[in-house]
Short mmCIF file of C-alpha atoms and ligand atoms in Angstrom, two decimals:
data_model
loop_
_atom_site.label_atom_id
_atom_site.label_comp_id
_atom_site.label_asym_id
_atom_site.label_seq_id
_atom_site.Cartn_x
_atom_site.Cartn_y
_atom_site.Cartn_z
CA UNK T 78 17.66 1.35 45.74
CA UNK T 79 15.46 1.54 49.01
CA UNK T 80 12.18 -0.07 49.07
CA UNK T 81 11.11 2.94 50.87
CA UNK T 82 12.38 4.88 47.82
CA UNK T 83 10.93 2.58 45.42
CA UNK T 84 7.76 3.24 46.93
CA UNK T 85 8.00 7.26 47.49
CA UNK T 86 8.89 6.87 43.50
CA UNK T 87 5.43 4.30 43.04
CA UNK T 88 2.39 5.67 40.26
CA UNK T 89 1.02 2.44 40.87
CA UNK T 90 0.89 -0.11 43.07
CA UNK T 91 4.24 -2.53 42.92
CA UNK T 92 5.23 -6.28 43.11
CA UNK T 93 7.39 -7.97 45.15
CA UNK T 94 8.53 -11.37 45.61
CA UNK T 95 9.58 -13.17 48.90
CA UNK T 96 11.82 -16.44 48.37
CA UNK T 97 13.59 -19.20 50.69
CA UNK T 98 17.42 -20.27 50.55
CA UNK T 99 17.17 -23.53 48.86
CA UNK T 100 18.26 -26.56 51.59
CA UNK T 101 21.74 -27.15 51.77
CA UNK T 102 23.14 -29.11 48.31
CA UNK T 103 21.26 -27.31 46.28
CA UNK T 104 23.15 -24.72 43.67
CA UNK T 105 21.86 -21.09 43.24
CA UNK T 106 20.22 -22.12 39.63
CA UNK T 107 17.31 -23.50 41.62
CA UNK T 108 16.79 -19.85 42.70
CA UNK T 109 17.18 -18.61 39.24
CA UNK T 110 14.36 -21.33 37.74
CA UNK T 111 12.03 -20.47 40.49
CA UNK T 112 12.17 -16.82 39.84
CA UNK T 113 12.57 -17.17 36.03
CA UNK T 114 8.63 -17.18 35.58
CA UNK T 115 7.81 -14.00 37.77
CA UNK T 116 11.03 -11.52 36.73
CA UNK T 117 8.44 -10.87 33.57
CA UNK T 118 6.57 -8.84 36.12
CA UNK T 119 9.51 -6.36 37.02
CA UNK T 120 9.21 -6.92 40.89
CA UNK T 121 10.82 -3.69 42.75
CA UNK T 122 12.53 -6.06 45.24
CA UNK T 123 12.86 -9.48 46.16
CA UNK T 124 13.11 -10.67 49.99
CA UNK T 125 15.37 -13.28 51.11
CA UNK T 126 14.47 -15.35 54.42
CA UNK T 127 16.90 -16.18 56.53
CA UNK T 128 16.59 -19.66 58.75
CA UNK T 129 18.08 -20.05 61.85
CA UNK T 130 20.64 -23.37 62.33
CA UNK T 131 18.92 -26.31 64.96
CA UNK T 132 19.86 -29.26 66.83
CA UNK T 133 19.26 -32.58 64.58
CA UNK T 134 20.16 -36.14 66.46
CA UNK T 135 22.71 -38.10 64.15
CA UNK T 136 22.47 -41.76 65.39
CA UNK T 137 25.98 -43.30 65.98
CA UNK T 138 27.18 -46.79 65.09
CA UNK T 139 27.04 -47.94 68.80
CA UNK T 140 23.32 -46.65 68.93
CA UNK T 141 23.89 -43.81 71.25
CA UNK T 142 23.25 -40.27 69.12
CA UNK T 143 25.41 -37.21 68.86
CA UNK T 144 23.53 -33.36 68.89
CA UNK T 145 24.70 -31.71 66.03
CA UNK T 146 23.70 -28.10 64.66
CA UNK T 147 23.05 -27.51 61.01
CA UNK T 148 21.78 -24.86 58.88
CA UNK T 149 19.60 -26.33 56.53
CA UNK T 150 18.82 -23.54 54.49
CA UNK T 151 22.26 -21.38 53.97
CA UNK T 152 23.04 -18.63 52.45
CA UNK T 153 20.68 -15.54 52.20
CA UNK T 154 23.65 -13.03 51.88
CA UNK T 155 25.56 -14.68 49.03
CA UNK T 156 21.97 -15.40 47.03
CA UNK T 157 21.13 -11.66 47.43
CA UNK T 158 24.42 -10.73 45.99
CA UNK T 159 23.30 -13.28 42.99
CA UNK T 160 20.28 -12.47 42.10
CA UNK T 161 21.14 -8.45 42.43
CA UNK T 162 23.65 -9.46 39.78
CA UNK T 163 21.83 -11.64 37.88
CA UNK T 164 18.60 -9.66 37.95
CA UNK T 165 19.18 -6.40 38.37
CA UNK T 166 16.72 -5.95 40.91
CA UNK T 167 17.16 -5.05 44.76
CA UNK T 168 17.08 -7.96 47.07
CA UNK T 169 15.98 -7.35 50.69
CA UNK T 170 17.77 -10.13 53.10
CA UNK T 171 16.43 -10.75 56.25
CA UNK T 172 17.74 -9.99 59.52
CA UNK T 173 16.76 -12.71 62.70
CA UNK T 174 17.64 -12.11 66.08
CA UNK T 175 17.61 -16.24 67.05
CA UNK T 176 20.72 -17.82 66.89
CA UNK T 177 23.23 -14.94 65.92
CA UNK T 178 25.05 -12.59 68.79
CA UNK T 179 25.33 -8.88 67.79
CA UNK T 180 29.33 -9.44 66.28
CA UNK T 181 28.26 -11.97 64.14
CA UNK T 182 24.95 -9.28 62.86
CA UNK T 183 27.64 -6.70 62.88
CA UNK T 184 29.91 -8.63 60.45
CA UNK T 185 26.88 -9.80 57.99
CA UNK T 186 25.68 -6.16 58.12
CA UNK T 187 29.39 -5.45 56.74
CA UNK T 188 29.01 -7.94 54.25
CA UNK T 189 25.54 -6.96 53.08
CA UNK T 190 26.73 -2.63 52.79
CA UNK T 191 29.89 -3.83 50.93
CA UNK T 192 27.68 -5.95 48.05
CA UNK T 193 25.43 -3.60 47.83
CA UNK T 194 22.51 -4.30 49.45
CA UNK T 195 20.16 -0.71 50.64
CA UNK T 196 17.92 -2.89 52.44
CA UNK T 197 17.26 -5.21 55.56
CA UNK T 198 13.64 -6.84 56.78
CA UNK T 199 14.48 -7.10 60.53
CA UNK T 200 12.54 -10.31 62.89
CA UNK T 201 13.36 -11.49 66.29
CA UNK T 202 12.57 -14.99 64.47
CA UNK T 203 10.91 -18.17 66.17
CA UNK T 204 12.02 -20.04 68.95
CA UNK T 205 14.37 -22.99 68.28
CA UNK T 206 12.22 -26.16 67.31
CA UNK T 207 13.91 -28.03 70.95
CA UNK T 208 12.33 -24.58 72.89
CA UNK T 209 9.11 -23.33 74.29
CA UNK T 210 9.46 -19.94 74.06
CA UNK T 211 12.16 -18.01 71.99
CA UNK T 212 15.43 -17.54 73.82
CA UNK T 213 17.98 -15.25 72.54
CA UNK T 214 21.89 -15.76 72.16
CA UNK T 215 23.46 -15.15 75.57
CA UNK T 216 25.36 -11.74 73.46
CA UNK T 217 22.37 -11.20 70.96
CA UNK T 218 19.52 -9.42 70.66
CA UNK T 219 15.43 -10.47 72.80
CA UNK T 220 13.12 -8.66 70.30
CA UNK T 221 13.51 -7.07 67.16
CA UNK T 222 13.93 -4.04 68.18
CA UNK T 223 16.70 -5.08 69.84
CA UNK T 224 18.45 -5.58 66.45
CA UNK T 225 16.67 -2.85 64.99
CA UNK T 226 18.39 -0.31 66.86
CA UNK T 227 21.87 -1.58 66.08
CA UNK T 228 21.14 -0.74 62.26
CA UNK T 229 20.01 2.55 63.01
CA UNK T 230 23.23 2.72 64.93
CA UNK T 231 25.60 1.67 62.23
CA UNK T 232 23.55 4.07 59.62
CA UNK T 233 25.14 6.38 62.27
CA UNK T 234 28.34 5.16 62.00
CA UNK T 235 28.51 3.60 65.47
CA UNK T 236 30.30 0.28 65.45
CA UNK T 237 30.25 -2.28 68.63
CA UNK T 238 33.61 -1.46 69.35
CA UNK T 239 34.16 1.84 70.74
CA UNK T 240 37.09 3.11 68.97
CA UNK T 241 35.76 3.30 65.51
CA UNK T 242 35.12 6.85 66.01
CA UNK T 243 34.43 8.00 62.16
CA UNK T 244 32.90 4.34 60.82
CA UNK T 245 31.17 4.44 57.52
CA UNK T 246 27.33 5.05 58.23
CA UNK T 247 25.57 2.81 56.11
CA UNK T 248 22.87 3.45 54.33
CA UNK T 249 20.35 0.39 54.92
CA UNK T 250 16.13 0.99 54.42
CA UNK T 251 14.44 -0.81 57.52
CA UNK T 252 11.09 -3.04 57.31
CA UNK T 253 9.52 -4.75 59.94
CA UNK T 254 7.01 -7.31 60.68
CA UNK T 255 3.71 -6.44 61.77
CA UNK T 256 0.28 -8.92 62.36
CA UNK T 257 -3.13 -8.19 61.17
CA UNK T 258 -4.18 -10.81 62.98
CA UNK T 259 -1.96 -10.62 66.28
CA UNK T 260 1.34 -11.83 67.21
CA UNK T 261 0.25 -15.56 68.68
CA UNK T 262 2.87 -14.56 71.69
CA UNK T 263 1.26 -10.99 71.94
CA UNK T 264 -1.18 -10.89 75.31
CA UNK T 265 -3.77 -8.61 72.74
CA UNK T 266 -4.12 -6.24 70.06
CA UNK T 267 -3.25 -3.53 71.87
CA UNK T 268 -0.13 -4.06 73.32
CA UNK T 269 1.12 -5.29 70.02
CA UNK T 270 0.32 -2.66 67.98
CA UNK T 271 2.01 -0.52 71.19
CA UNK T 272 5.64 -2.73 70.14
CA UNK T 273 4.76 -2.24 66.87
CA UNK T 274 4.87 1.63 67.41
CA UNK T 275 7.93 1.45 69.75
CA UNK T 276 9.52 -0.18 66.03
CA UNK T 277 8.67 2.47 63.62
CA UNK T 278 9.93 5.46 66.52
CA UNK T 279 12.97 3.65 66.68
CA UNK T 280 13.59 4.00 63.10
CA UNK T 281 11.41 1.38 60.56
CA UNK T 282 10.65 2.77 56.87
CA UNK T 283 8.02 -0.01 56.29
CA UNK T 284 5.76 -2.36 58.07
CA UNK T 285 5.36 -5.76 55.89
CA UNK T 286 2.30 -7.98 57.41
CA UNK T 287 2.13 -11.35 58.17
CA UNK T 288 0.22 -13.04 55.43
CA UNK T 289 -4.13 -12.89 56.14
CA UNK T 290 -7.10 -14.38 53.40
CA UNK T 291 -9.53 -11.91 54.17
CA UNK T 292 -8.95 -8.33 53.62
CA UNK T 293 -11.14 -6.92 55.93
CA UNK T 294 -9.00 -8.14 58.36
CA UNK T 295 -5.56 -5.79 56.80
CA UNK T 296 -8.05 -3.16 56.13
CA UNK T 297 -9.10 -3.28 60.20
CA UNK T 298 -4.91 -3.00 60.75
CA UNK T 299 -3.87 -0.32 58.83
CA UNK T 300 -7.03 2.03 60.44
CA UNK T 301 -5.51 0.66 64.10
CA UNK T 302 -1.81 1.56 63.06
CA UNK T 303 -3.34 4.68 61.71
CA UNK T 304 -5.10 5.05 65.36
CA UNK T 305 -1.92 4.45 67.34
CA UNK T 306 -0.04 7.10 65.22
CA UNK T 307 1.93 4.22 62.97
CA UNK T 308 1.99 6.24 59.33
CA UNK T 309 4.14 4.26 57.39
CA UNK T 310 3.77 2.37 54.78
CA UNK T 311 1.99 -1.00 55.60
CA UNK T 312 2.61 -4.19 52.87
CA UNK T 313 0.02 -6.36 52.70
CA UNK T 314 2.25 -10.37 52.63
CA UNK T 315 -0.01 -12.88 50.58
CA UNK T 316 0.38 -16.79 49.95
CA UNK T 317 -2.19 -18.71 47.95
CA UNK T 318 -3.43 -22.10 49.54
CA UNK T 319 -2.34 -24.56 47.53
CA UNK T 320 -3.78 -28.24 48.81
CA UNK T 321 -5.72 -29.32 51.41
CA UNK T 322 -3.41 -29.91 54.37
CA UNK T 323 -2.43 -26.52 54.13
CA UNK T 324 -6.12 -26.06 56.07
CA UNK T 325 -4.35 -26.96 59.24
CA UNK T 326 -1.10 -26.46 58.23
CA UNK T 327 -1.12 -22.58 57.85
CA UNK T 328 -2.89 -21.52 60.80
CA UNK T 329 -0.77 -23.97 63.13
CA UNK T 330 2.31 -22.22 61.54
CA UNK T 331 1.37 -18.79 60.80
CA UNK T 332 -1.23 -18.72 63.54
CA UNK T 333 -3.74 -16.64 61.25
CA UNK T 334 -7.63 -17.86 59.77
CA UNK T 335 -8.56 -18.95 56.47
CA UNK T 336 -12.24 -17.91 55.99
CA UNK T 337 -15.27 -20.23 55.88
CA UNK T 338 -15.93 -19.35 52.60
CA UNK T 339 -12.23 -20.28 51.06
CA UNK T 340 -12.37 -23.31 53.50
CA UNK T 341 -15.75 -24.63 52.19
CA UNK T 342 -14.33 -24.40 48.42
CA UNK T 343 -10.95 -25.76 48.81
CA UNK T 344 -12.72 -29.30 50.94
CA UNK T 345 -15.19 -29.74 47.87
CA UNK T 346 -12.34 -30.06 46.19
CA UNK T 347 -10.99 -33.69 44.47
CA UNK T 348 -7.23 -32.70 43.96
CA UNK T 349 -4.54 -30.52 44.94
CA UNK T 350 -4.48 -29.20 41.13
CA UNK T 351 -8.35 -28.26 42.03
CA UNK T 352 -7.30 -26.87 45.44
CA UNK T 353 -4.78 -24.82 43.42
CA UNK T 354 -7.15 -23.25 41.26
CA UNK T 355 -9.89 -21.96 44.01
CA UNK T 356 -6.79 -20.88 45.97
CA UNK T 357 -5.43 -18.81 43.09
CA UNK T 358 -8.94 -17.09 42.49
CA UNK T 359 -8.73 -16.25 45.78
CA UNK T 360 -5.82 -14.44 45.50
CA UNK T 361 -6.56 -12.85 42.53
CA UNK T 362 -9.82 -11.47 44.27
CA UNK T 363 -8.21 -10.43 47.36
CA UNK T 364 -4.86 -8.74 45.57
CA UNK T 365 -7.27 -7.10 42.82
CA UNK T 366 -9.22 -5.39 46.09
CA UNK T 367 -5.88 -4.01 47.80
CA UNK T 368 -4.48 -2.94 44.83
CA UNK T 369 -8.08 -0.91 44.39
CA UNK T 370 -7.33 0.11 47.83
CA UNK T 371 -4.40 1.73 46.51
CA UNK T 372 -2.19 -0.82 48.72
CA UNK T 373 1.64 0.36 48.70
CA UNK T 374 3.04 -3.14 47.17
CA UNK T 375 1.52 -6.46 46.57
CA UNK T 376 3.87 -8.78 48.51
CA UNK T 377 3.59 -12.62 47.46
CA UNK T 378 5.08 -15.02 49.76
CA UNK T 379 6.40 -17.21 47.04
CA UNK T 380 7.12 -20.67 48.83
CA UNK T 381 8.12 -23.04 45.81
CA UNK T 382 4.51 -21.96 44.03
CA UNK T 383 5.95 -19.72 42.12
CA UNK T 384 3.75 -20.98 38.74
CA UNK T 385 0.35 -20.04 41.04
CA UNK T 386 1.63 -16.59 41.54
CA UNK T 387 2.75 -16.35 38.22
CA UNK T 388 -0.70 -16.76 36.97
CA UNK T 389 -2.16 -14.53 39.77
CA UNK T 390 0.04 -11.66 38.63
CA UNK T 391 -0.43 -12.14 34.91
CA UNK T 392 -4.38 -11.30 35.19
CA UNK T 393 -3.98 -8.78 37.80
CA UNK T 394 -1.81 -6.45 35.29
P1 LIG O 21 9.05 -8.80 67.68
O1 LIG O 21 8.70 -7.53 67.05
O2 LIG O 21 10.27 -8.83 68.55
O3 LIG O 21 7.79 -9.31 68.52
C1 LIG O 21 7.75 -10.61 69.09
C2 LIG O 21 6.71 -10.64 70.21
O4 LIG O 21 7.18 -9.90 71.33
C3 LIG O 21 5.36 -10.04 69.86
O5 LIG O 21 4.37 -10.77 70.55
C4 LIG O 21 5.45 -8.62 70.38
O6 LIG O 21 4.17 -8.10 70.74
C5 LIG O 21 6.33 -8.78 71.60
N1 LIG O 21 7.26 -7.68 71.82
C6 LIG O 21 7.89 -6.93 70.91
N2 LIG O 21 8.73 -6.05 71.51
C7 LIG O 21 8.62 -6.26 72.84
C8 LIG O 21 9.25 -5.69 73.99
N3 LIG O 21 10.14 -4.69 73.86
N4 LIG O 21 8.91 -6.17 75.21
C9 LIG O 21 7.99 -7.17 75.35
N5 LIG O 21 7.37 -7.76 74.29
C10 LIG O 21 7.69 -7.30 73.04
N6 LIG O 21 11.21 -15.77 60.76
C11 LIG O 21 12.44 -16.26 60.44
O7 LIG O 21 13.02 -17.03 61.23
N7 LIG O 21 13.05 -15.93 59.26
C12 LIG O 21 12.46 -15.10 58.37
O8 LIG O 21 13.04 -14.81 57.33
C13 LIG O 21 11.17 -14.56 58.67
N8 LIG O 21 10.55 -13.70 57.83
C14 LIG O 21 9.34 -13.14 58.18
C15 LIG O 21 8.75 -12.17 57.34
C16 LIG O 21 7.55 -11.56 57.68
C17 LIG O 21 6.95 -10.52 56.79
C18 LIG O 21 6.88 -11.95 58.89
C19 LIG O 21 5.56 -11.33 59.26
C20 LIG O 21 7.46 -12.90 59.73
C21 LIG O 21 8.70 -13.49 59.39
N9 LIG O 21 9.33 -14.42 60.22
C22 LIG O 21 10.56 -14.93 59.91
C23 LIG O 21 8.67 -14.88 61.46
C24 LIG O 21 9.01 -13.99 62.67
O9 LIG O 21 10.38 -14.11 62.98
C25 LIG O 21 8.14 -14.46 63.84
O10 LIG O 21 6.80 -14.14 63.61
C26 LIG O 21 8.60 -14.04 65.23
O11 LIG O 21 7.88 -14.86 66.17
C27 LIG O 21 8.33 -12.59 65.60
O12 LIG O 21 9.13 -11.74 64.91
P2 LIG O 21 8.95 -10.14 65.05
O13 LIG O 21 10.05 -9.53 64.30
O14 LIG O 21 7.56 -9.76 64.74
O15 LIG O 21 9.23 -9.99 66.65
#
């Protein structure tokens, strides 16, 4: 089913779950253990990242080093085909620009209509970890827009070649990213929130946010989307901070604040299992206001802290 549907069909607010491929050697159980705890919550859907492949050095035996490319985190298509099986619940793969030309989309596309899936999350992606800025394949897509458009097209039935003149339309629900606190590439606000608008014309169901630890914040967003004419509906993403490092880590990654006030707690604290606990309050306190707001779906970024949100969820409900 669509996650727009799922949420035109919503009494309530609903929960959904955001997971990574696990690295390469790793078998699909460790998928099925991490989401084991939180299926007791009946998410509607369940994202699935997708991670580009990069350039790793391999030193050689004579001490020079060969550039090789590897995926370190395979297989978002094959685990949304498992856990739809397994779980009976819709799985929402994402779609990346970086690193794939628009056959290669085309193809997974294929793949993804013929197991199933109703839904794609589409992202241009970062840049590769060797570049500066984010360069696209020389035959695939700049922005996401870019890729956006060439769903839209095949839910027309248009194919990249030509002469597939009755194609099978498919069928797929579109989401896209959007940044309560500002692309970090984005010159402002304003022209953001302008790309973000030329993304829902072109055809996007659902906005889902970048994650944010104060509200106020995704509450300022959704009144600017509102202002610019963007009506859809906007998921709030949320990740609980989990240990001290992630202080720097997160907003060097994510490029987004954590408030004083959580920052304060979390350095009083003696342990990680301490930092755990002020970082689930938080959460609890900041997904109990949206879902008082009346917030679509409560998104958790999942991240191998599965237990945290686990707990979260089970005193929210
Ligand atoms: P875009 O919408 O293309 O925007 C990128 C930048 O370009 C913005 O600054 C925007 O203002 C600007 N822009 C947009 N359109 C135009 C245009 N036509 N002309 C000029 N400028 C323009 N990354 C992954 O690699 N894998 C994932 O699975 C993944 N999942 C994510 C899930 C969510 C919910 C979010 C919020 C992010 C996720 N990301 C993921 C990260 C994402 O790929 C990066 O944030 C990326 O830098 C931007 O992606 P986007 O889709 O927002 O890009």
């Amino acid at each position: 089913m669509k996650v727009i549907d799922h949420i035109r069909q919503a009494k309530d607010t609903l929960i959904s779950f955001e997971i990574l491929p696990p690295l390469k050697g790793k078998t699909i159980n460790s998928i099925y253990e991490h989401l084991d705890p939180l299926m007791e919550f009946k998410p509607s859907f369940i994202n699935v990242t997708y991670h580009r492949s990069e350039h790793v050095f391999k030193k050689k035996a004579d001490g020079t080093f060969d550039k090789v490319e590897v995926r370190k985190r395979p297989g978002t298509v094959g685990i949304c085909a498992a856990i739809m099986n397994y779980y009976h619940v819709d799985a929402v793969p994402h779609l990346i620009c970086g690193g794939f030309n628009k056959r290669e989309t085309e193809d997974a596309l294929i793949d993804l209509n013929f197991i199933g899936v109703d839904n794609v999350l589409v992202l241009r992606g970062d840049a590769a970890k060797n570049e500066t800025l984010f360069e696209p394949d020389p035959d695939g897509h700049r922005y996401a827009i870019d890729l956006l458009k060439q769903v839209v097209n095949l839910n027309n039935g248009i194919y990249l070649e030509e002469d597939i003149l009755d194609g099978f339309r498919t069928k797929f629900s579109i989401g896209v990213a959007g940044y309560p606190e500002k692309h970090f590439e984005a010159p402002n606000m304003n022209s953001d929130l302008d790309y973000l608008k030329e993304k829902v014309d072109a055809g996007s169901d659902y906005i889902v946010t970048q994650m944010f630890f104060d509200n106020k914040k995704y509450f300022e967003f959704v009144d600017k989307c509102r202002e610019k004419g963007i009506n859809i509906p906007i998921i709030p993403g949320l990740k609980p901070v989990t240990s001290k490092k992630q202080l720097s880590i997160i907003p060097r990654t994510f490029h987004v604040d954590i408030p004083d006030e959580l920052s304060v707690e979390i350095m009083k604290c003696k342990t990680d299992l301490d930092v755990e606990k002020v970082g689930a309050e938080w959460l609890l306190n900041q997904s109990r206001e949206l879902k008082k707001a009346g917030v679509p779906v409560l998104h958790y970024y999942t991240l191998g802290k599965a237990r945290v949100i686990s707990n979260v969820v089970k005193q929210l409900l």
